[in-house]
PDB file of C-alpha atoms in Angstrom:
ATOM      1  CA  MET A 768       4.086   2.496  20.216  1.00  0.00           C
ATOM      2  CA  LEU A 769       1.714   2.351  17.219  1.00  0.00           C
ATOM      3  CA  ASP A 770      -0.054   5.311  15.727  1.00  0.00           C
ATOM      4  CA  THR A 771      -1.993   6.255  12.706  1.00  0.00           C
ATOM      5  CA  GLU A 772      -3.587   9.338  11.180  1.00  0.00           C
ATOM      6  CA  ILE A 773      -7.047   9.158   9.389  1.00  0.00           C
ATOM      7  CA  PRO A 774      -7.827  12.589   7.997  1.00  0.00           C
ATOM      8  CA  GLN A 775     -11.369  13.660   7.415  1.00  0.00           C
ATOM      9  CA  THR A 776     -12.664  13.242   3.864  1.00  0.00           C
ATOM     10  CA  GLN A 777     -11.863  16.105   1.569  1.00  0.00           C
ATOM     11  CA  LEU A 778     -14.878  17.196  -0.508  1.00  0.00           C
ATOM     12  CA  SER A 779     -13.870  18.054  -4.021  1.00  0.00           C
ATOM     13  CA  PRO A 780     -15.272  17.034  -7.477  1.00  0.00           C
ATOM     14  CA  LYS A 781     -12.272  14.931  -8.382  1.00  0.00           C
ATOM     15  CA  LEU A 782      -8.956  13.489  -7.168  1.00  0.00           C
ATOM     16  CA  GLU A 783      -6.216  16.118  -7.044  1.00  0.00           C
ATOM     17  CA  VAL A 784      -2.559  15.231  -7.165  1.00  0.00           C
ATOM     18  CA  ALA A 785       0.561  17.358  -7.188  1.00  0.00           C
ATOM     19  CA  ILE A 786       4.203  16.482  -7.223  1.00  0.00           C
ATOM     20  CA  GLY A 787       7.317  18.421  -6.261  1.00  0.00           C
ATOM     21  CA  VAL A 788      10.976  17.560  -6.728  1.00  0.00           C
ATOM     22  CA  SER A 789      14.150  19.005  -5.268  1.00  0.00           C
ATOM     23  CA  THR A 790      17.772  18.014  -5.883  1.00  0.00           C
ATOM     24  CA  ASP A 791      19.178  19.923  -2.959  1.00  0.00           C
ATOM     25  CA  HIS A 792      21.936  17.924  -1.132  1.00  0.00           C
ATOM     26  CA  ASP A 793      20.430  18.447   2.249  1.00  0.00           C
ATOM     27  CA  PRO A 794      17.355  16.070   2.533  1.00  0.00           C
ATOM     28  CA  ASP A 795      15.451  18.234   4.939  1.00  0.00           C
ATOM     29  CA  THR A 796      15.844  21.249   2.766  1.00  0.00           C
ATOM     30  CA  ALA A 797      14.947  19.175  -0.301  1.00  0.00           C
ATOM     31  CA  ILE A 798      11.730  17.927   1.377  1.00  0.00           C
ATOM     32  CA  ALA A 799      10.696  21.414   2.262  1.00  0.00           C
ATOM     33  CA  GLU A 800      11.391  22.733  -1.259  1.00  0.00           C
ATOM     34  CA  ALA A 801       9.608  19.815  -2.961  1.00  0.00           C
ATOM     35  CA  ALA A 802       6.668  20.158  -0.569  1.00  0.00           C
ATOM     36  CA  GLY A 803       6.408  23.933  -1.317  1.00  0.00           C
ATOM     37  CA  VAL A 804       6.268  23.179  -5.064  1.00  0.00           C
ATOM     38  CA  ALA A 805       3.571  20.523  -4.725  1.00  0.00           C
ATOM     39  CA  GLY A 806       1.582  22.791  -2.409  1.00  0.00           C
ATOM     40  CA  ARG A 807       1.624  25.663  -4.839  1.00  0.00           C
ATOM     41  CA  ARG A 808       0.504  23.280  -7.669  1.00  0.00           C
ATOM     42  CA  LEU A 809      -2.488  22.310  -5.498  1.00  0.00           C
ATOM     43  CA  GLY A 810      -3.445  25.975  -4.942  1.00  0.00           C
ATOM     44  CA  SER A 811      -6.152  26.382  -2.409  1.00  0.00           C
ATOM     45  CA  THR A 812      -6.808  22.635  -2.111  1.00  0.00           C
ATOM     46  CA  ASN A 813      -5.557  20.985   1.138  1.00  0.00           C
ATOM     47  CA  PRO A 814      -3.745  17.684   0.655  1.00  0.00           C
ATOM     48  CA  ASP A 815      -4.850  14.764   2.742  1.00  0.00           C
ATOM     49  CA  PHE A 816      -1.524  13.007   2.811  1.00  0.00           C
ATOM     50  CA  ALA A 817       1.894  13.015   1.126  1.00  0.00           C
ATOM     51  CA  LEU A 818       4.360  10.429  -0.046  1.00  0.00           C
ATOM     52  CA  VAL A 819       7.873  11.591   0.781  1.00  0.00           C
ATOM     53  CA  VAL A 820      10.817   9.706  -0.882  1.00  0.00           C
ATOM     54  CA  THR A 821      14.432  10.916  -0.643  1.00  0.00           C
ATOM     55  CA  ALA A 822      17.665   9.769  -2.127  1.00  0.00           C
ATOM     56  CA  GLY A 823      21.067  10.172  -0.585  1.00  0.00           C
ATOM     57  CA  PRO A 824      21.393  10.643   3.246  1.00  0.00           C
ATOM     58  CA  ALA A 825      18.270  10.226   5.352  1.00  0.00           C
ATOM     59  CA  ALA A 826      16.340  13.319   6.502  1.00  0.00           C
ATOM     60  CA  ARG A 827      16.765  14.357  10.144  1.00  0.00           C
ATOM     61  CA  ASP A 828      13.074  15.229  10.503  1.00  0.00           C
ATOM     62  CA  ALA A 829      11.173  14.303   7.259  1.00  0.00           C
ATOM     63  CA  VAL A 830       7.785  14.816   8.824  1.00  0.00           C
ATOM     64  CA  GLY A 831       8.713  18.188  10.289  1.00  0.00           C
ATOM     65  CA  ALA A 832      10.203  19.471   7.072  1.00  0.00           C
ATOM     66  CA  LEU A 833       7.136  18.534   5.028  1.00  0.00           C
ATOM     67  CA  ARG A 834       4.681  19.884   7.631  1.00  0.00           C
ATOM     68  CA  GLY A 835       6.565  23.189   7.781  1.00  0.00           C
ATOM     69  CA  ALA A 836       5.533  23.717   4.141  1.00  0.00           C
ATOM     70  CA  LEU A 837       2.065  21.977   3.993  1.00  0.00           C
ATOM     71  CA  GLY A 838       0.738  21.930   7.587  1.00  0.00           C
ATOM     72  CA  GLN A 839      -0.421  18.946   9.676  1.00  0.00           C
ATOM     73  CA  ILE A 840      -0.892  16.311   7.013  1.00  0.00           C
ATOM     74  CA  SER A 841      -0.017  12.578   7.080  1.00  0.00           C
ATOM     75  CA  VAL A 842       3.299  11.291   5.818  1.00  0.00           C
ATOM     76  CA  ALA A 843       4.566   7.907   4.441  1.00  0.00           C
ATOM     77  CA  GLY A 844       7.741   7.140   2.626  1.00  0.00           C
ATOM     78  CA  GLY A 845      11.493   6.523   3.127  1.00  0.00           C
ATOM     79  CA  VAL A 846      15.014   6.678   1.709  1.00  0.00           C
ATOM     80  CA  ALA A 847      15.263   5.146  -1.826  1.00  0.00           C
ATOM     81  CA  THR A 848      18.263   4.283  -3.804  1.00  0.00           C
ATOM     82  CA  SER A 849      17.564   7.051  -6.293  1.00  0.00           C
ATOM     83  CA  LEU A 850      14.659   9.135  -7.812  1.00  0.00           C
ATOM     84  CA  LEU A 851      13.339   8.837 -11.349  1.00  0.00           C
ATOM     85  CA  THR A 852      12.330  12.169 -12.999  1.00  0.00           C
ATOM     86  CA  ASP A 853      11.800  13.674 -16.376  1.00  0.00           C
ATOM     87  CA  HIS A 854      15.297  15.186 -15.869  1.00  0.00           C
ATOM     88  CA  GLY A 855      16.963  11.899 -15.400  1.00  0.00           C
ATOM     89  CA  LEU A 856      18.145   9.862 -12.469  1.00  0.00           C
ATOM     90  CA  SER A 857      18.864  11.666  -9.176  1.00  0.00           C
ATOM     91  CA  LYS A 858      21.027  10.224  -6.424  1.00  0.00           C
ATOM     92  CA  GLN A 859      20.132  13.046  -4.045  1.00  0.00           C
ATOM     93  CA  GLY A 860      17.132  15.116  -3.254  1.00  0.00           C
ATOM     94  CA  ALA A 861      13.493  14.640  -2.431  1.00  0.00           C
ATOM     95  CA  LEU A 862      10.188  13.696  -4.129  1.00  0.00           C
ATOM     96  CA  VAL A 863       6.887  14.762  -2.580  1.00  0.00           C
ATOM     97  CA  VAL A 864       3.584  13.547  -3.926  1.00  0.00           C
ATOM     98  CA  CYS A 865       0.489  15.272  -2.389  1.00  0.00           C
ATOM     99  CA  VAL A 866      -2.950  13.773  -2.709  1.00  0.00           C
ATOM    100  CA  ALA A 867      -6.277  15.373  -2.003  1.00  0.00           C
ATOM    101  CA  ASN A 868      -9.232  13.019  -1.928  1.00  0.00           C
ATOM    102  CA  ALA A 869     -12.240  13.392  -4.142  1.00  0.00           C
ATOM    103  CA  GLU A 870     -15.726  13.306  -2.634  1.00  0.00           C
ATOM    104  CA  GLY A 871     -16.626  10.037  -1.016  1.00  0.00           C
ATOM    105  CA  ALA A 872     -13.056   8.979  -0.432  1.00  0.00           C
ATOM    106  CA  ALA A 873     -10.955   8.632   2.672  1.00  0.00           C
ATOM    107  CA  SER A 874      -7.215   8.110   3.309  1.00  0.00           C
ATOM    108  CA  GLY A 875      -5.350   6.231   5.881  1.00  0.00           C
ATOM    109  CA  VAL A 876      -1.668   6.495   6.791  1.00  0.00           C
ATOM    110  CA  ALA A 877       0.263   4.472   9.408  1.00  0.00           C
ATOM    111  CA  ALA A 878       3.907   4.072  10.505  1.00  0.00           C
ATOM    112  CA  THR A 879       4.461   0.821  12.555  1.00  0.00           C
ATOM    113  CA  ALA A 880       7.196  -1.057  14.270  1.00  0.00           C
ATOM    114  CA  GLY A 881       7.276  -4.684  15.332  1.00  0.00           C
ATOM    115  CA  ARG A 882       9.634  -7.756  15.616  1.00  0.00           C
ATOM    116  CA  ASP A 883       9.664  -8.088  11.873  1.00  0.00           C
ATOM    117  CA  VAL A 884       8.085  -6.763   8.629  1.00  0.00           C
ATOM    118  CA  ARG A 885       5.196  -9.325   8.883  1.00  0.00           C
ATOM    119  CA  GLU A 886       4.205  -8.002  12.274  1.00  0.00           C
ATOM    120  CA  ALA A 887       4.552  -4.322  11.125  1.00  0.00           C
ATOM    121  CA  GLY A 888       2.304  -5.095   8.168  1.00  0.00           C
ATOM    122  CA  GLN A 889      -0.430  -6.600  10.356  1.00  0.00           C
ATOM    123  CA  ALA A 890      -0.194  -3.603  12.650  1.00  0.00           C
ATOM    124  CA  ALA A 891      -0.479  -1.162   9.782  1.00  0.00           C
ATOM    125  CA  ALA A 892      -3.505  -2.897   8.358  1.00  0.00           C
ATOM    126  CA  ARG A 893      -5.296  -3.028  11.698  1.00  0.00           C
ATOM    127  CA  LEU A 894      -4.674   0.669  12.286  1.00  0.00           C
ATOM    128  CA  VAL A 895      -5.812   1.871   8.933  1.00  0.00           C
ATOM    129  CA  LEU A 896      -9.007  -0.320   9.118  1.00  0.00           C
ATOM    130  CA  ALA A 897      -9.846   0.975  12.567  1.00  0.00           C
ATOM    131  CA  GLY A 898     -10.069   4.449  11.100  1.00  0.00           C
ATOM    132  CA  TRP A 899     -12.671   3.287   8.471  1.00  0.00           C
ATOM    133  CA  PRO A 900     -15.642   2.203  10.458  1.00  0.00           C
ATOM    134  CA  PHE A 901     -17.775   2.691   7.325  1.00  0.00           C
ATOM    135  CA  ARG A 902     -15.703   0.264   5.254  1.00  0.00           C
ATOM    136  CA  ALA A 903     -17.079  -2.621   3.248  1.00  0.00           C
ATOM    137  CA  ARG A 904     -15.960  -6.163   3.962  1.00  0.00           C
ATOM    138  CA  TYR A 905     -12.943  -5.637   1.837  1.00  0.00           C
ATOM    139  CA  PRO A 906     -11.986  -1.987   1.222  1.00  0.00           C
ATOM    140  CA  ARG A 907     -11.286  -0.992  -2.291  1.00  0.00           C
ATOM    141  CA  GLY A 908      -8.456   1.474  -3.200  1.00  0.00           C
ATOM    142  CA  LEU A 909      -4.780   1.916  -3.745  1.00  0.00           C
ATOM    143  CA  ALA A 910      -1.898   1.730  -1.223  1.00  0.00           C
ATOM    144  CA  PHE A 911       1.818   2.485  -1.242  1.00  0.00           C
ATOM    145  CA  ALA A 912       4.009   0.862   1.404  1.00  0.00           C
ATOM    146  CA  PHE A 913       7.674   1.298   2.409  1.00  0.00           C
ATOM    147  CA  THR A 914       9.613  -1.136   4.511  1.00  0.00           C
ATOM    148  CA  ARG A 915      13.209  -1.443   5.782  1.00  0.00           C
ATOM    149  CA  PRO A 916      15.122  -4.274   4.283  1.00  0.00           C
ATOM    150  CA  ASP A 917      14.499  -6.950   7.048  1.00  0.00           C
ATOM    151  CA  GLY A 918      15.811  -9.772   4.926  1.00  0.00           C
ATOM    152  CA  GLY A 919      15.714 -10.518   1.209  1.00  0.00           C
ATOM    153  CA  HIS A 920      11.955 -10.714   0.763  1.00  0.00           C
ATOM    154  CA  ALA A 921      10.584  -7.888   2.879  1.00  0.00           C
ATOM    155  CA  ALA A 922       8.240  -6.552   0.224  1.00  0.00           C
ATOM    156  CA  GLN A 923       6.449  -9.878  -0.287  1.00  0.00           C
ATOM    157  CA  THR A 924       6.414 -10.488   3.510  1.00  0.00           C
ATOM    158  CA  PHE A 925       4.751  -7.156   4.098  1.00  0.00           C
ATOM    159  CA  LEU A 926       2.190  -7.684   1.371  1.00  0.00           C
ATOM    160  CA  ALA A 927       1.215 -11.157   2.647  1.00  0.00           C
ATOM    161  CA  SER A 928       0.505  -9.915   6.150  1.00  0.00           C
ATOM    162  CA  TRP A 929      -1.143  -6.676   4.941  1.00  0.00           C
ATOM    163  CA  ARG A 930      -3.516  -8.602   2.520  1.00  0.00           C
ATOM    164  CA  ASP A 931      -4.576 -10.967   5.246  1.00  0.00           C
ATOM    165  CA  PHE A 932      -6.453  -7.966   6.696  1.00  0.00           C
ATOM    166  CA  MET A 933      -7.038  -5.681   3.747  1.00  0.00           C
ATOM    167  CA  GLY A 934      -8.313  -8.341   1.374  1.00  0.00           C
ATOM    168  CA  PRO A 935      -7.864  -8.597  -2.433  1.00  0.00           C
ATOM    169  CA  LYS A 936      -9.391  -5.175  -3.473  1.00  0.00           C
ATOM    170  CA  MET A 937      -6.761  -2.885  -1.972  1.00  0.00           C
ATOM    171  CA  ARG A 938      -4.177  -2.762  -4.726  1.00  0.00           C
ATOM    172  CA  THR A 939      -0.789  -2.301  -3.040  1.00  0.00           C
ATOM    173  CA  VAL A 940       2.749  -1.642  -4.069  1.00  0.00           C
ATOM    174  CA  CYS A 941       5.524  -2.135  -1.508  1.00  0.00           C
ATOM    175  CA  THR A 942       9.094  -0.936  -1.788  1.00  0.00           C
ATOM    176  CA  ALA A 943      11.771  -2.559   0.338  1.00  0.00           C
ATOM    177  CA  LEU A 944      14.266   0.326   0.776  1.00  0.00           C
ATOM    178  CA  GLY A 945      17.959  -0.050   0.463  1.00  0.00           C
ATOM    179  CA  GLY A 946      18.477   1.982   3.580  1.00  0.00           C
ATOM    180  CA  ALA A 947      17.127   1.528   7.071  1.00  0.00           C
ATOM    181  CA  VAL A 948      15.072   4.668   7.370  1.00  0.00           C
ATOM    182  CA  VAL A 949      11.269   4.750   6.892  1.00  0.00           C
ATOM    183  CA  TYR A 950       9.454   8.020   7.144  1.00  0.00           C
ATOM    184  CA  GLY A 951       6.138   8.445   9.151  1.00  0.00           C
ATOM    185  CA  ARG A 952       4.740   9.528  12.507  1.00  0.00           C
ATOM    186  CA  GLY A 953       3.982   6.990  15.155  1.00  0.00           C
ATOM    187  CA  ALA A 954       6.639   4.402  15.960  1.00  0.00           C
ATOM    188  CA  SER A 955       9.958   5.897  17.056  1.00  0.00           C
ATOM    189  CA  GLN A 956      11.851   3.780  14.563  1.00  0.00           C
ATOM    190  CA  PRO A 957       9.239   2.593  12.051  1.00  0.00           C
ATOM    191  CA  LEU A 958       9.855  -0.705  10.285  1.00  0.00           C
ATOM    192  CA  ALA A 959       7.042   0.086   7.708  1.00  0.00           C
ATOM    193  CA  SER A 960       4.969   2.948   6.661  1.00  0.00           C
ATOM    194  CA  VAL A 961       1.934   2.947   4.362  1.00  0.00           C
ATOM    195  CA  ALA A 962      -0.547   5.413   2.837  1.00  0.00           C
ATOM    196  CA  CYS A 963      -3.712   4.448   1.055  1.00  0.00           C
ATOM    197  CA  VAL A 964      -6.973   5.748  -0.224  1.00  0.00           C
ATOM    198  CA  GLU A 965     -10.218   3.923   0.142  1.00  0.00           C
ATOM    199  CA  ALA A 966     -12.492   4.747  -2.758  1.00  0.00           C
ATOM    200  CA  PRO A 967     -13.437   3.300  -6.140  1.00  0.00           C
ATOM    201  CA  TYR A 968     -10.816   5.303  -7.973  1.00  0.00           C
ATOM    202  CA  ALA A 969      -9.833   4.099 -11.445  1.00  0.00           C
ATOM    203  CA  SER A 970      -6.358   2.589 -10.933  1.00  0.00           C
ATOM    204  CA  GLY A 971      -4.050   0.258 -12.704  1.00  0.00           C
ATOM    205  CA  ILE A 972      -0.846  -1.697 -12.060  1.00  0.00           C
ATOM    206  CA  GLY A 973       1.485  -2.740 -14.833  1.00  0.00           C
ATOM    207  CA  TYR A 974       4.296  -5.198 -14.188  1.00  0.00           C
ATOM    208  CA  SER A 975       7.486  -6.320 -15.804  1.00  0.00           C
ATOM    209  CA  ASP A 976      10.550  -8.329 -14.576  1.00  0.00           C
ATOM    210  CA  ALA A 977      13.806  -9.731 -16.017  1.00  0.00           C
ATOM    211  CA  THR A 978      13.129 -13.433 -15.735  1.00  0.00           C
ATOM    212  CA  PRO A 979      15.509 -15.269 -17.945  1.00  0.00           C
ATOM    213  CA  THR A 980      14.095 -17.034 -20.944  1.00  0.00           C
ATOM    214  CA  ASP A 981      15.585 -20.431 -21.630  1.00  0.00           C
ATOM    215  CA  GLY A 982      18.341 -19.525 -19.251  1.00  0.00           C
ATOM    216  CA  VAL A 983      19.275 -16.421 -21.047  1.00  0.00           C
ATOM    217  CA  ALA A 984      19.016 -13.023 -19.267  1.00  0.00           C
ATOM    218  CA  PRO A 985      16.998 -10.413 -21.132  1.00  0.00           C
ATOM    219  CA  THR A 986      18.766  -7.703 -23.099  1.00  0.00           C
ATOM    220  CA  PRO A 987      18.324  -3.937 -22.377  1.00  0.00           C
ATOM    221  CA  GLU A 988      16.105  -3.773 -25.474  1.00  0.00           C
ATOM    222  CA  THR A 989      13.914  -6.512 -24.093  1.00  0.00           C
ATOM    223  CA  LEU A 990      13.663  -4.708 -20.686  1.00  0.00           C
ATOM    224  CA  ILE A 991      12.586  -1.504 -22.428  1.00  0.00           C
ATOM    225  CA  HIS A 992       9.916  -3.300 -24.394  1.00  0.00           C
ATOM    226  CA  GLY A 993       8.641  -4.886 -21.156  1.00  0.00           C
ATOM    227  CA  ALA A 994       8.525  -1.499 -19.467  1.00  0.00           C
ATOM    228  CA  ALA A 995       6.416  -0.091 -22.352  1.00  0.00           C
ATOM    229  CA  ASP A 996       4.082  -3.047 -22.003  1.00  0.00           C
ATOM    230  CA  ALA A 997       3.708  -2.453 -18.274  1.00  0.00           C
ATOM    231  CA  MET A 998       2.828   1.216 -18.837  1.00  0.00           C
ATOM    232  CA  LEU A 999       0.296   0.271 -21.530  1.00  0.00           C
ATOM    233  CA  THR A1000      -1.289  -2.271 -19.141  1.00  0.00           C
ATOM    234  CA  ALA A1001      -1.516   0.236 -16.288  1.00  0.00           C
ATOM    235  CA  LEU A1002      -3.138   2.808 -18.539  1.00  0.00           C
ATOM    236  CA  LYS A1003      -5.645   0.425 -19.927  1.00  0.00           C
ATOM    237  CA  ARG A1004      -6.938  -0.303 -16.417  1.00  0.00           C
ATOM    238  CA  LEU A1005      -8.237   3.265 -16.328  1.00  0.00           C
ATOM    239  CA  GLU A1006     -10.665   2.498 -19.071  1.00  0.00           C
ATOM    240  CA  GLY A1007     -10.286   5.770 -20.862  1.00  0.00           C
ATOM    241  CA  ARG A1008     -10.153   8.033 -17.849  1.00  0.00           C
ATOM    242  CA  PRO A1009      -7.229  10.490 -17.640  1.00  0.00           C
ATOM    243  CA  ALA A1010      -4.432   9.555 -15.335  1.00  0.00           C
ATOM    244  CA  ARG A1011      -3.985  11.985 -12.405  1.00  0.00           C
ATOM    245  CA  LEU A1012      -0.783  10.383 -11.356  1.00  0.00           C
ATOM    246  CA  VAL A1013       1.689   7.875 -12.760  1.00  0.00           C
ATOM    247  CA  LEU A1014       4.337   6.321 -10.505  1.00  0.00           C
ATOM    248  CA  LEU A1015       7.183   4.132 -11.700  1.00  0.00           C
ATOM    249  CA  ILE A1016       8.855   2.008  -8.975  1.00  0.00           C
ATOM    250  CA  GLU A1017      11.810   0.029 -10.051  1.00  0.00           C
ATOM    251  CA  SER A1018      14.293  -2.425  -8.415  1.00  0.00           C
ATOM    252  CA  ALA A1019      17.957  -1.571  -8.236  1.00  0.00           C
ATOM    253  CA  ALA A1020      18.770  -4.897  -9.980  1.00  0.00           C
ATOM    254  CA  ARG A1021      16.791  -3.833 -13.069  1.00  0.00           C
ATOM    255  CA  GLN A1022      18.751  -0.628 -13.251  1.00  0.00           C
ATOM    256  CA  ARG A1023      21.988  -2.435 -13.172  1.00  0.00           C
ATOM    257  CA  MET A1024      20.792  -4.640 -16.036  1.00  0.00           C
ATOM    258  CA  LEU A1025      19.730  -1.580 -18.066  1.00  0.00           C
ATOM    259  CA  GLY A1026      23.006   0.328 -17.516  1.00  0.00           C
ATOM    260  CA  ALA A1027      23.312   3.081 -20.089  1.00  0.00           C
ATOM    261  CA  ALA A1028      19.876   2.224 -21.567  1.00  0.00           C
ATOM    262  CA  LEU A1029      17.990   3.496 -18.471  1.00  0.00           C
ATOM    263  CA  PRO A1030      17.022   6.834 -20.075  1.00  0.00           C
ATOM    264  CA  GLU A1031      15.591   4.871 -23.098  1.00  0.00           C
ATOM    265  CA  GLU A1032      13.317   2.940 -20.756  1.00  0.00           C
ATOM    266  CA  TRP A1033      12.019   6.153 -19.123  1.00  0.00           C
ATOM    267  CA  ALA A1034      11.504   7.637 -22.531  1.00  0.00           C
ATOM    268  CA  ALA A1035       9.580   4.691 -23.800  1.00  0.00           C
ATOM    269  CA  MET A1036       7.134   4.783 -20.971  1.00  0.00           C
ATOM    270  CA  ARG A1037       6.818   8.640 -20.756  1.00  0.00           C
ATOM    271  CA  ALA A1038       6.010   8.737 -24.486  1.00  0.00           C
ATOM    272  CA  MET A1039       2.648   7.072 -23.768  1.00  0.00           C
ATOM    273  CA  LEU A1040       1.546   9.904 -21.509  1.00  0.00           C
ATOM    274  CA  ASP A1041       0.489  13.470 -22.119  1.00  0.00           C
ATOM    275  CA  GLU A1042       3.171  15.941 -21.188  1.00  0.00           C
ATOM    276  CA  SER A1043       0.993  17.454 -18.437  1.00  0.00           C
ATOM    277  CA  THR A1044       0.498  14.134 -16.657  1.00  0.00           C
ATOM    278  CA  PRO A1045       2.457  13.855 -13.431  1.00  0.00           C
ATOM    279  CA  CYS A1046       4.976  11.070 -13.799  1.00  0.00           C
ATOM    280  CA  ILE A1047       7.677  10.354 -11.196  1.00  0.00           C
ATOM    281  CA  GLY A1048       9.312   7.409  -9.552  1.00  0.00           C
ATOM    282  CA  TRP A1049      11.942   5.883  -7.386  1.00  0.00           C
ATOM    283  CA  VAL A1050      14.271   2.916  -7.119  1.00  0.00           C
ATOM    284  CA  GLY A1051      14.240   0.533  -4.236  1.00  0.00           C
ATOM    285  CA  GLU A1052      16.220  -2.513  -3.335  1.00  0.00           C
ATOM    286  CA  HIS A1053      13.205  -4.740  -4.064  1.00  0.00           C
ATOM    287  CA  VAL A1054       9.637  -4.059  -5.260  1.00  0.00           C
ATOM    288  CA  ALA A1055       6.543  -6.199  -5.104  1.00  0.00           C
ATOM    289  CA  ALA A1056       2.748  -5.612  -5.656  1.00  0.00           C
ATOM    290  CA  TYR A1057      -0.606  -7.212  -5.688  1.00  0.00           C
ATOM    291  CA  GLY A1058      -3.691  -6.227  -7.588  1.00  0.00           C
ATOM    292  CA  ARG A1059      -5.548  -7.019 -10.716  1.00  0.00           C
ATOM    293  CA  GLY A1060      -3.267  -9.303 -12.721  1.00  0.00           C
ATOM    294  CA  VAL A1061      -0.321  -8.785 -10.455  1.00  0.00           C
ATOM    295  CA  GLN A1062       0.920 -11.026  -7.653  1.00  0.00           C
ATOM    296  CA  PRO A1063       4.076 -10.736  -5.399  1.00  0.00           C
ATOM    297  CA  THR A1064       6.914 -12.736  -6.942  1.00  0.00           C
ATOM    298  CA  ASP A1065      10.674 -13.323  -6.401  1.00  0.00           C
ATOM    299  CA  ALA A1066      11.433 -12.524  -9.983  1.00  0.00           C
ATOM    300  CA  PRO A1067      14.566 -10.421 -10.569  1.00  0.00           C
ATOM    301  CA  GLY A1068      14.562  -6.961 -12.085  1.00  0.00           C
ATOM    302  CA  THR A1069      11.115  -5.866 -11.180  1.00  0.00           C
ATOM    303  CA  LEU A1070       9.443  -2.735 -12.531  1.00  0.00           C
ATOM    304  CA  ILE A1071       5.892  -1.673 -11.408  1.00  0.00           C
ATOM    305  CA  VAL A1072       3.844   1.089 -13.055  1.00  0.00           C
ATOM    306  CA  VAL A1073       0.979   2.591 -11.101  1.00  0.00           C
ATOM    307  CA  THR A1074      -1.720   4.794 -12.568  1.00  0.00           C
ATOM    308  CA  LEU A1075      -4.453   6.554 -10.606  1.00  0.00           C
ATOM    309  CA  GLY A1076      -7.536   8.319 -12.075  1.00  0.00           C
ATOM    310  CA  ASP A1077     -10.882   9.759 -11.043  1.00  0.00           C
ATOM    311  CA  THR A1078     -13.695   7.940  -9.375  1.00  0.00           C
ATOM    312  CA  PRO A1079     -16.237   6.652 -12.048  1.00  0.00           C
ATOM    313  CA  ARG A1080     -19.437   8.692 -12.236  1.00  0.00           C
TER     314      ARG A1080
END
């Protein structure tokens, strides 16, 4: 069974984003707590969808836990290796990112199964596009996808099939999760879930990896410098508009390479942002993206920085 949810457009003057984090050891409780925090930060604004990422054991009912706090909204996400926060790395708990669309924007969320990730990516794209009858030939926006492992190149495989339908203007980041649980409503055991916004939002993607130079692996200092460059690139894509959300998605391999220098990498990126800018992230087994200046690769130690800002006026 395939299913999708395409909420009605939320009329508001700008994009609204709120995040909540909980480190409770019970994932369902952590989701409910994080959703409550995010909901309070949005105030009277109703979110259109939420990204739900947990670390540690999988939630028994992630969608139910979130909706108990926020109502009947759409959900995409899964079980990551760990969460990245201003308080450090967390091996348990939940992250909830709520998004309320600005005027003239729409969101699409789908959770799909299939024989493999490629088939699930095609199904997700078809379902989301079916809910956008007003779309242009190639919709423009930003998407976040989560897949079960399904082999060593699940993230690239998903993006290839997704892009066949979505086209080149839907910037998309895909996290291949270390665990076998993807969150979303639709398929009984989703292989992939995705949430995206269709609108000319200002957005940017910055990229860094750990490709050896002349056969020599990069040092932690080189990785930190690359992370700062990725953040700078993603911010430049906003062309002076303030970032409403910054997400850092990192591969587990890169974390192992950084070792004790991991907090320094976070600090180098966070220092480029205003303290009030929501910044959060997670670690997956593998990460890939496509968008302006970024193409899916097999490079080791990937880090992707995503920035999202208001629609140009």
